[in-house]
CSV table of C-alpha atoms and ligand atoms in Angstrom, one decimal:
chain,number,residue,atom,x,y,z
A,1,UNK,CA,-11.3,-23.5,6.6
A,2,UNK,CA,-14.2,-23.9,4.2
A,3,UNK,CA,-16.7,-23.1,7.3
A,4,UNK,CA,-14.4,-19.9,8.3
A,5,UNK,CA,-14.4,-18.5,4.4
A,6,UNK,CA,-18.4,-18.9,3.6
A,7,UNK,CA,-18.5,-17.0,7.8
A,8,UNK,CA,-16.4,-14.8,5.8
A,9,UNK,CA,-18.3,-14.2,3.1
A,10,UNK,CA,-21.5,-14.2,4.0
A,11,UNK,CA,-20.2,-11.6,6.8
A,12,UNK,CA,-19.6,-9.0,4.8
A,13,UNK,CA,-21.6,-6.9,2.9
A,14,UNK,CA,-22.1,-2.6,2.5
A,15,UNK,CA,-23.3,-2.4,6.2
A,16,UNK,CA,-20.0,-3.8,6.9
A,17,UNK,CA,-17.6,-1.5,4.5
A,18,UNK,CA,-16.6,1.5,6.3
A,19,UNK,CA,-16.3,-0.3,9.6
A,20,UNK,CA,-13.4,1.2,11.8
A,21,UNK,CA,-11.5,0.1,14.4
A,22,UNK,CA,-10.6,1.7,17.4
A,23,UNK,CA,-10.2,-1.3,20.1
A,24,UNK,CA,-8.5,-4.6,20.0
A,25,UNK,CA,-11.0,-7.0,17.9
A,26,UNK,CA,-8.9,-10.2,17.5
A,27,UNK,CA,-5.8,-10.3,19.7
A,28,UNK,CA,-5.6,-14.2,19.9
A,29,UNK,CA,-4.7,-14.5,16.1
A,30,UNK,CA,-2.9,-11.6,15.8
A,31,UNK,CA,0.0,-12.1,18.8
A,32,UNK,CA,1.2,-14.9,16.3
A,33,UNK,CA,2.4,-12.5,14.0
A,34,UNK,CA,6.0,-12.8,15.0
A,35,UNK,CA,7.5,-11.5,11.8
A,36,UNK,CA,7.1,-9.8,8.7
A,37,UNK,CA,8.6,-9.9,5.1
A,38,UNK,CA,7.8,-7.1,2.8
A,39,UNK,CA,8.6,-7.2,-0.8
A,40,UNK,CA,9.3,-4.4,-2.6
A,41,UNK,CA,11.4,-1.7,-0.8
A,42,UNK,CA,10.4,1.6,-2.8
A,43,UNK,CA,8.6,4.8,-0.6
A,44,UNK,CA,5.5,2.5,0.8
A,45,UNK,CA,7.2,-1.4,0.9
A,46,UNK,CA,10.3,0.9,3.0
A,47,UNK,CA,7.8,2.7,4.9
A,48,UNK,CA,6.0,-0.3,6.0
A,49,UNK,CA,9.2,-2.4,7.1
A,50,UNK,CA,10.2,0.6,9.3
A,51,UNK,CA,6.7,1.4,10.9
A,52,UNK,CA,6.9,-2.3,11.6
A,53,UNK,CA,10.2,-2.6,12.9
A,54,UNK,CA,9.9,0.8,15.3
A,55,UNK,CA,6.0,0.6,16.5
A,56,UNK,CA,5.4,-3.5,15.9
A,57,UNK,CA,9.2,-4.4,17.0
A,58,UNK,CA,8.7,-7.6,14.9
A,59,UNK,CA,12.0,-8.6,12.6
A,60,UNK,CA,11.6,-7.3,9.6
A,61,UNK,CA,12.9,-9.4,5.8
A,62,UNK,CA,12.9,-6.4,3.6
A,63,UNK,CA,12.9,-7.9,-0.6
A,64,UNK,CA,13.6,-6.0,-3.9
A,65,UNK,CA,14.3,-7.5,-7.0
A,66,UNK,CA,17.3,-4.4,-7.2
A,67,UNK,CA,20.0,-3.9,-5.0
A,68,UNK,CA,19.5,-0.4,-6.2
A,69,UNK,CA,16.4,-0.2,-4.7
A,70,UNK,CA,17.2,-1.9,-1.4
A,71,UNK,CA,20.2,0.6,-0.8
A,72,UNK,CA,18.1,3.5,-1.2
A,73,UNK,CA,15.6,2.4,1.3
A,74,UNK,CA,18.2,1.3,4.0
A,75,UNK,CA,19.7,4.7,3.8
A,76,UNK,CA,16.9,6.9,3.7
A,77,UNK,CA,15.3,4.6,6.7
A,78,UNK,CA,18.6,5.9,8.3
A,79,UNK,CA,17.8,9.2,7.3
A,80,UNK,CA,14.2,9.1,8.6
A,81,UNK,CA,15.5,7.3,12.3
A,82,UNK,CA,18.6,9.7,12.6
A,83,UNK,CA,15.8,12.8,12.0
A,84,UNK,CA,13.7,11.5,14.7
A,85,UNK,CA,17.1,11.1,17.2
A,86,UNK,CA,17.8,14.5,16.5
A,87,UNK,CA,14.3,15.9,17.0
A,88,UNK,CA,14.2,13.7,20.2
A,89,UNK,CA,11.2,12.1,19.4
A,90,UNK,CA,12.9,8.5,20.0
A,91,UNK,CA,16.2,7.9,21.9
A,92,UNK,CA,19.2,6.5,19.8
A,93,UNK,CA,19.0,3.0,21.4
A,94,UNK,CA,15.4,2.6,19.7
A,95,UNK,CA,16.7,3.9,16.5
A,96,UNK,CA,19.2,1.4,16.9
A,97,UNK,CA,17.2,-1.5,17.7
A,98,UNK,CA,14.5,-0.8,15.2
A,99,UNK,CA,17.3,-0.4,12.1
A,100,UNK,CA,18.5,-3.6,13.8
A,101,UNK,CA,15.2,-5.8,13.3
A,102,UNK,CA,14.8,-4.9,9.2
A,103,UNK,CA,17.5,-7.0,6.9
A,104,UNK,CA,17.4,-6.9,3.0
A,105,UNK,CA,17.6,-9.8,0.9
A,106,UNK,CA,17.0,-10.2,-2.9
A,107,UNK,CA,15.8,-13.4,-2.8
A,108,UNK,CA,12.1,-14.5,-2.0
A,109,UNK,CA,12.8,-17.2,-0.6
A,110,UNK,CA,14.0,-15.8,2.5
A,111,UNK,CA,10.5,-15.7,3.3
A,112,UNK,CA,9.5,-18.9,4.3
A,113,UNK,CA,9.9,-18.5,7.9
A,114,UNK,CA,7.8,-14.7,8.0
A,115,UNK,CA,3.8,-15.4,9.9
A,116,UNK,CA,2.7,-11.9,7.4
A,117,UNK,CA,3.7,-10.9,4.4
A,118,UNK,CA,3.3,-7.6,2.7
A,119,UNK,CA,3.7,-6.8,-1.0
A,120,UNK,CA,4.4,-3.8,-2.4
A,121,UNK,CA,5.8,-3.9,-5.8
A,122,UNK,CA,4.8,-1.6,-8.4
A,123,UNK,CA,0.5,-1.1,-9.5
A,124,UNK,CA,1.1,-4.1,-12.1
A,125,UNK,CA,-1.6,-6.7,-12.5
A,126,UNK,CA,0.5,-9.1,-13.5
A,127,UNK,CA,3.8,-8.6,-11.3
A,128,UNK,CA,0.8,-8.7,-8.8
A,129,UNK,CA,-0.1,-12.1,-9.4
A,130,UNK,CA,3.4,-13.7,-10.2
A,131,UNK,CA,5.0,-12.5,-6.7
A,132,UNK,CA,1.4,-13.6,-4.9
A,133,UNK,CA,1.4,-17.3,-6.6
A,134,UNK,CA,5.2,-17.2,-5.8
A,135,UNK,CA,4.7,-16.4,-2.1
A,136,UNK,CA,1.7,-19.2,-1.8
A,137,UNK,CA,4.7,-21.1,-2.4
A,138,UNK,CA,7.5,-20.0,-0.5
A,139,UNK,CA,5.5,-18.9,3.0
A,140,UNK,CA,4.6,-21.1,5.7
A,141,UNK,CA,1.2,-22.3,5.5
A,142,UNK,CA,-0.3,-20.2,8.1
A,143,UNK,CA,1.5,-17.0,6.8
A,144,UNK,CA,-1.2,-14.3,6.1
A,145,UNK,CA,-0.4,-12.7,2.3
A,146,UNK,CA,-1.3,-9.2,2.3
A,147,UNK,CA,-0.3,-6.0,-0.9
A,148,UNK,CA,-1.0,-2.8,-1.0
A,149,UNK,CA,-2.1,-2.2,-4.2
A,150,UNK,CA,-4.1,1.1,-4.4
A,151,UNK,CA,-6.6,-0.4,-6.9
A,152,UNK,CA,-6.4,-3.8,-8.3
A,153,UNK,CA,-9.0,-6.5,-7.3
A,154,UNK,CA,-8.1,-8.6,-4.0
A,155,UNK,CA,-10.3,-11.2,-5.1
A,156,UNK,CA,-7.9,-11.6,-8.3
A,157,UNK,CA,-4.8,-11.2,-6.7
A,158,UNK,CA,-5.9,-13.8,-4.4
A,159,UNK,CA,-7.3,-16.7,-6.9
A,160,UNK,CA,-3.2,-16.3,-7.7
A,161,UNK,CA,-2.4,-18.5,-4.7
A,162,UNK,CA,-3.4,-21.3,-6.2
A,163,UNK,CA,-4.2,-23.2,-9.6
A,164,UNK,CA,-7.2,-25.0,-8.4
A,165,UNK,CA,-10.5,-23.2,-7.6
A,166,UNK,CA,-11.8,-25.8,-5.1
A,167,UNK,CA,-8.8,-24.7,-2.8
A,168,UNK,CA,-9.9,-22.5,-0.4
A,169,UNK,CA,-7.3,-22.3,1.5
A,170,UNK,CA,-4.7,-20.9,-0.2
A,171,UNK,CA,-6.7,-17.6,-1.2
A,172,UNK,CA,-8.3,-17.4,2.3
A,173,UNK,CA,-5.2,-16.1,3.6
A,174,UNK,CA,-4.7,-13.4,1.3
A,175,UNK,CA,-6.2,-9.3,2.4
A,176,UNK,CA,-5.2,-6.1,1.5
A,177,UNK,CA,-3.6,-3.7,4.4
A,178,UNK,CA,-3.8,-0.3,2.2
A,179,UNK,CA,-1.4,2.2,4.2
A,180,UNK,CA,-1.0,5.8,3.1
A,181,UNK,CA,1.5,8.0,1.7
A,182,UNK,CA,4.1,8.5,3.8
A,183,UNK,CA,3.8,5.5,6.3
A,184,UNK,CA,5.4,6.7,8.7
A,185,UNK,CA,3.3,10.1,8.9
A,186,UNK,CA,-0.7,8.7,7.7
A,187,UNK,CA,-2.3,6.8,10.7
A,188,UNK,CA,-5.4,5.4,8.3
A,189,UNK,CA,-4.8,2.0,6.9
A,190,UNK,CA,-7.8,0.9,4.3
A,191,UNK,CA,-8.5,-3.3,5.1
A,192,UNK,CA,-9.5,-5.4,1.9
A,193,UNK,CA,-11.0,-8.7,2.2
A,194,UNK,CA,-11.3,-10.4,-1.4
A,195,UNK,CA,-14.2,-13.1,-1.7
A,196,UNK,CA,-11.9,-15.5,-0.5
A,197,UNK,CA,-10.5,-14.0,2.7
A,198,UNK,CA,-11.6,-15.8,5.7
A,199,UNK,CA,-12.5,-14.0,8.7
A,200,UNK,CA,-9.2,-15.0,10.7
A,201,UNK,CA,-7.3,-13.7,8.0
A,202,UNK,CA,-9.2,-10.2,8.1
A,203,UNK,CA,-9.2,-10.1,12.1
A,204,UNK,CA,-5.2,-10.3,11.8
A,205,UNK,CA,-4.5,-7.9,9.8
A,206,UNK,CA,-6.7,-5.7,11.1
A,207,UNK,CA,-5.1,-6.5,15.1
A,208,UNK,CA,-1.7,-6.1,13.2
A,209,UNK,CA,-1.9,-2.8,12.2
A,210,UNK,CA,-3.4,-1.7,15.0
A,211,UNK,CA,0.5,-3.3,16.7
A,212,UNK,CA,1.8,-0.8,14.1
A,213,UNK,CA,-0.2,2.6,15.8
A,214,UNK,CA,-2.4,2.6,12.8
A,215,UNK,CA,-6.0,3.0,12.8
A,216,UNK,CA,-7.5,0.7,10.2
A,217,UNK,CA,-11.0,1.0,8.4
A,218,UNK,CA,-12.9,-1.7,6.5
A,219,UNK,CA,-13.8,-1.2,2.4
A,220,UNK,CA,-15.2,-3.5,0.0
A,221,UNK,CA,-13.0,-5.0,-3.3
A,222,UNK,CA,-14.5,-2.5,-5.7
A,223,UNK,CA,-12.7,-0.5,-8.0
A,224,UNK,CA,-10.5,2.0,-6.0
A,225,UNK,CA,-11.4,1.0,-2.7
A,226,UNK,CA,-12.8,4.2,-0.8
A,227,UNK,CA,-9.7,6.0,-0.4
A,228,UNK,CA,-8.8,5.8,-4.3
A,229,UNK,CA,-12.2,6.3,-5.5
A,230,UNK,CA,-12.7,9.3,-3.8
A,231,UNK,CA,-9.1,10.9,-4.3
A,232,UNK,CA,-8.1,10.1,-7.4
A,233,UNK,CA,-10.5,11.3,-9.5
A,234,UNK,CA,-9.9,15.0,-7.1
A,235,UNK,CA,-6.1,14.3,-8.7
A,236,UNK,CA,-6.9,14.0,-12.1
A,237,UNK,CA,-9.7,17.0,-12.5
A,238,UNK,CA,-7.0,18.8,-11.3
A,239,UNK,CA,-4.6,17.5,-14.0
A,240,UNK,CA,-7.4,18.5,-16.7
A,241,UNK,CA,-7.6,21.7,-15.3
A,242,UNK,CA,-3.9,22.4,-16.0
A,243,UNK,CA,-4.0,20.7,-19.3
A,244,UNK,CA,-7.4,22.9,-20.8
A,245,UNK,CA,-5.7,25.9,-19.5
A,246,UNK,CA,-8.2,26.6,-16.2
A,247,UNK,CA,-5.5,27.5,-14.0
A,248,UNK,CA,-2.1,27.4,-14.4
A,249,UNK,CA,0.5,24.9,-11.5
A,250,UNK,CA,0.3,27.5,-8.5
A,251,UNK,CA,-2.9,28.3,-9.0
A,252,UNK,CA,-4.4,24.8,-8.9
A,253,UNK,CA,-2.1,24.3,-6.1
A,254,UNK,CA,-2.6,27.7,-4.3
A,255,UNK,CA,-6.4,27.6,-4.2
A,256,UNK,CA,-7.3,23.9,-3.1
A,257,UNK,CA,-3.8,23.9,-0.2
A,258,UNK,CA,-5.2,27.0,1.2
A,259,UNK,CA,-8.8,27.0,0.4
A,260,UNK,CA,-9.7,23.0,1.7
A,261,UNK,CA,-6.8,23.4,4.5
A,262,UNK,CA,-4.7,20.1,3.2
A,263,UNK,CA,-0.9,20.1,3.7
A,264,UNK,CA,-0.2,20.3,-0.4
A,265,UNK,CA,-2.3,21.0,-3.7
A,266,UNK,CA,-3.3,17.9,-6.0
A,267,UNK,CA,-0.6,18.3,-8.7
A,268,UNK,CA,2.1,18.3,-5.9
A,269,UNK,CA,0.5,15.4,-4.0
A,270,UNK,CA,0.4,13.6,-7.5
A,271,UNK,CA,3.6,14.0,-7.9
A,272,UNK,CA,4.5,12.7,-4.3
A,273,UNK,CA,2.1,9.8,-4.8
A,274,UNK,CA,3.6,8.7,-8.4
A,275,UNK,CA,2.3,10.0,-11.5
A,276,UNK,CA,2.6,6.5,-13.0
A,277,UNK,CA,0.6,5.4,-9.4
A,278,UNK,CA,-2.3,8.0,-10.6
A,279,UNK,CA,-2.7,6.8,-14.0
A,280,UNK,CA,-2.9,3.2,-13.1
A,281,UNK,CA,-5.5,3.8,-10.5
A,282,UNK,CA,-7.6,5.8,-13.1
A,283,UNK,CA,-7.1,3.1,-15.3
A,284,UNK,CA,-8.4,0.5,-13.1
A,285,UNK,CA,-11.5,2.8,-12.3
A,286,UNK,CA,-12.3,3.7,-15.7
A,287,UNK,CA,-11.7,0.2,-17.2
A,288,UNK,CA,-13.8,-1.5,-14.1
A,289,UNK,CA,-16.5,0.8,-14.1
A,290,UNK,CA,-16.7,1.8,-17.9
A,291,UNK,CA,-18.0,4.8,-16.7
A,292,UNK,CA,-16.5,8.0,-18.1
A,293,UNK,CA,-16.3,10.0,-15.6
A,294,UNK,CA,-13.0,8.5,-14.7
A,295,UNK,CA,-11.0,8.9,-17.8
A,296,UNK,CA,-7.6,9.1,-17.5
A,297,UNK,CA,-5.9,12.8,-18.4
A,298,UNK,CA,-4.2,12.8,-21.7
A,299,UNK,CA,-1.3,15.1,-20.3
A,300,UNK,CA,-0.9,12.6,-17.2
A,301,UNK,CA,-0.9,9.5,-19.7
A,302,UNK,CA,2.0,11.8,-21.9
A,303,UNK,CA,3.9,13.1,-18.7
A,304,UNK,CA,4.1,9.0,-17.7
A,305,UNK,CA,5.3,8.5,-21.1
A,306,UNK,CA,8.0,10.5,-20.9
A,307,UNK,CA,9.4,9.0,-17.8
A,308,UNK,CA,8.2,12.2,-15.5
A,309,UNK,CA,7.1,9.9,-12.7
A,310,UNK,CA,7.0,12.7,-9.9
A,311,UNK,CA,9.1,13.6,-7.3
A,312,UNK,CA,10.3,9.5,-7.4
A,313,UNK,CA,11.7,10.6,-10.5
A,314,UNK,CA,12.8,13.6,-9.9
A,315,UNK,CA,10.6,15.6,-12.4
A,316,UNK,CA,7.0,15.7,-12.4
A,317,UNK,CA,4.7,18.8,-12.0
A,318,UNK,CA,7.9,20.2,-10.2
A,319,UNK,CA,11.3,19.5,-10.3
A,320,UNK,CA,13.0,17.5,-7.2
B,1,NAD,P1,7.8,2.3,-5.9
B,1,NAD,O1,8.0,2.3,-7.4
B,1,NAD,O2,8.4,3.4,-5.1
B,1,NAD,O3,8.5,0.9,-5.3
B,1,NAD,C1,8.3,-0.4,-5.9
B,1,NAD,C2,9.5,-1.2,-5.5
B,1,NAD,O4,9.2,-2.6,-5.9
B,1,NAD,C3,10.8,-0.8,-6.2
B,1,NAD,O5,11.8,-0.7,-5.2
B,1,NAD,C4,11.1,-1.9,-7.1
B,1,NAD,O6,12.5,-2.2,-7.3
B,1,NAD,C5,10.4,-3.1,-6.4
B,1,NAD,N1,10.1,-4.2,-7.3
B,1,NAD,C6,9.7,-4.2,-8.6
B,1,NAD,N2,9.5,-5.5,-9.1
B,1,NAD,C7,9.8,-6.3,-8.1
B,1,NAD,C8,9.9,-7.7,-7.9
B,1,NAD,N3,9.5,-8.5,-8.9
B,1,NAD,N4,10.2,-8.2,-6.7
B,1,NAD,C9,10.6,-7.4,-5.7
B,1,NAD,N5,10.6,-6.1,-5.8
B,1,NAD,C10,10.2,-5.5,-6.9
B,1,NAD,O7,6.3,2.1,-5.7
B,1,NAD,P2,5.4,2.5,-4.4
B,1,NAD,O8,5.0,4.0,-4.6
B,1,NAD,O9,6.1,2.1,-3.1
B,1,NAD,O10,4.1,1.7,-4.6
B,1,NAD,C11,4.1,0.3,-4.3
B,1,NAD,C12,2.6,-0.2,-4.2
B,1,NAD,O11,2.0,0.6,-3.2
B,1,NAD,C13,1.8,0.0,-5.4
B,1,NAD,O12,0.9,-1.1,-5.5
B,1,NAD,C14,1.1,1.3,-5.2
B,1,NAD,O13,-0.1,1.4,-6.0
B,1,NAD,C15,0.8,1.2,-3.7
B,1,NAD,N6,0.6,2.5,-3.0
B,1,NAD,C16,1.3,3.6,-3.4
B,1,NAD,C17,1.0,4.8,-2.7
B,1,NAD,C18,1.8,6.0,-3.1
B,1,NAD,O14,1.4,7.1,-2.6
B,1,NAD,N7,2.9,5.9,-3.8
B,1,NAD,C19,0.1,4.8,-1.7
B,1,NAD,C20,-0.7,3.7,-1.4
B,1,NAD,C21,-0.4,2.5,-2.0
């Protein structure tokens, strides 16, 4: 294991980054992956455990800390396989069998049988760490740990694993599998290796996305990744530009959906993202990097404050 983490780290480097994938690189380790738990069942942990379910047909152990949470994600997975029924793109039986292969627990430790685990709690450092020292724990020892946070270090989420810094081990196991708002829609996946992740660990989760019809890229653990770093600072210019009075809501919207051909304008896809998402991500860039270019919006920091989360919450820069 020491011998596959130095291959691992020594490996990797820029050249390597913005490697992508478009043929089978590791099948071997991969075909373990027999099932998957995902923790945290909100719009991308729900996402995930159906992608999985429908395009990996692995059994899916679907965890939230709130049974709220879990019944809102089992019925609008419903929702999403009885729209595909009726729009014919999958026959009923596969709806069936894919709502089949997820079930919902509220307890972590129905995942100590799971080969890959994905986390996807809210962008908390510290909730970050406690579930990933919790699942070094709980999951068999060959169990690949993977989040998708959208900005925090992999390389700190994975020292969570374990207490002692001379295992290497524990941490070498843990990667980040970065899918994109909605899962079931965005085909790129962004793969995060953390100092620590061996090359096994990488090669799976790249081969196990790839199971899920998803077409993974390679970034480095820097503040924001590549998909973050480039977006989210697009996001919150456009934030400023509503707060200093540039432009008003449409007009922000109007000019960058139908001048840059994307499917919405920034302050709707902020709100569809999470406003409290947003913030965080800026936080992380402009705390990492110290570099102001990437302060935060005072008007996104006050509409978090005031609970207006986005469409999640129903009110953000529109009303849902
Ligand atoms: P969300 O708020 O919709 O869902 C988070 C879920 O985690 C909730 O259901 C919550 O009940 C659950 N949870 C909270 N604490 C928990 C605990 N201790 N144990 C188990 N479950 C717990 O958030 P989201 O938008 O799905 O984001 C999840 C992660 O994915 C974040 O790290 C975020 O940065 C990242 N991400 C989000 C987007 C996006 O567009 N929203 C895109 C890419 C990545």
């Amino acid at each position: 294991m020491l011998l596959s983490s130095l291959r691992a780290f020594t490996s990797r480097g820029p050249s390597m980054a913005s490697r992508t994938f478009s043929t089978t690189t590791a099948a071997h380790a991969a075909a373990e992956v027999k099932s998957l738990g995902v923790v945290g069942a909100g719009q991308m942990g729900l996402g995930i455990a159906l992608v999985a379910a429908q395009k990996a047909q692995v059994p899916v152990t679907l965890i939230d800390n709130s049974q709220a949470s879990l019944d809102k994600g089992l019925k609008f997975a419903d929702k999403l396989l009885e729209k595909d029924v009726s729009k014919e793109r999958i026959t009923r039986e596969a709806a069936d069998a894919a709502r089949g292969r997820i079930v919902s627990s509220l307890k972590m430790d129905d995942l100590s049988s799971v080969d890959f685990v994905i986390e996807a709690v809210p962008e908390i450092p510290d909730l970050k760490t406690s579930i990933f020292s919790q699942l070094a724990q709980i999951a068999p020892k060959h169990a690949i740990l993977a989040t998708n946070t959208s900005s925090i270090s992999i390389t700190k989420i994975a020292a969570a694993t374990s207490t002692d810094p001379k295992d290497l081990q524990a941490p070498s196991r843990v990667v980040s599998t970065h899918f994109m708002n909605p899962v079931p829609v965005q085909k790129g996946v962004e793969i995060i290796s953390g100092l620590q992740t061996s090359k096994d660990t990488l090669d799976t989760a790249i081969e196990f996305v790839q199971r899920m019809g998803k077409s993974p890229s390679t970034s480095a653990d820097a503040p924001g990744f590549l998909a973050n770093r480039i977006l989210m600072p697009y996001l919150n210019e456009a934030v400023i530009c509503l707060e200093t009075g540039v432009g008003g809501r449409e007009d922000i919207d109007s000019i960058m959906k139908n001048g840059t051909n994307v499917p919405m304008g920034p302050l709707t896809l902020a709100d569809f993202i999470g406003l409290d998402t947003c913030l965080a991500i800026m936080n992380v860039l402009h705390q990492e990097t110290g570099d102001s270019k990437y302060r935060p919006s005072g008007l996104l920091k006050r509409m978090v404050d005031a609970g207006w989360l986005g469409k999640k919450s129903g009110k953000g820069f529109y009303d849902y």
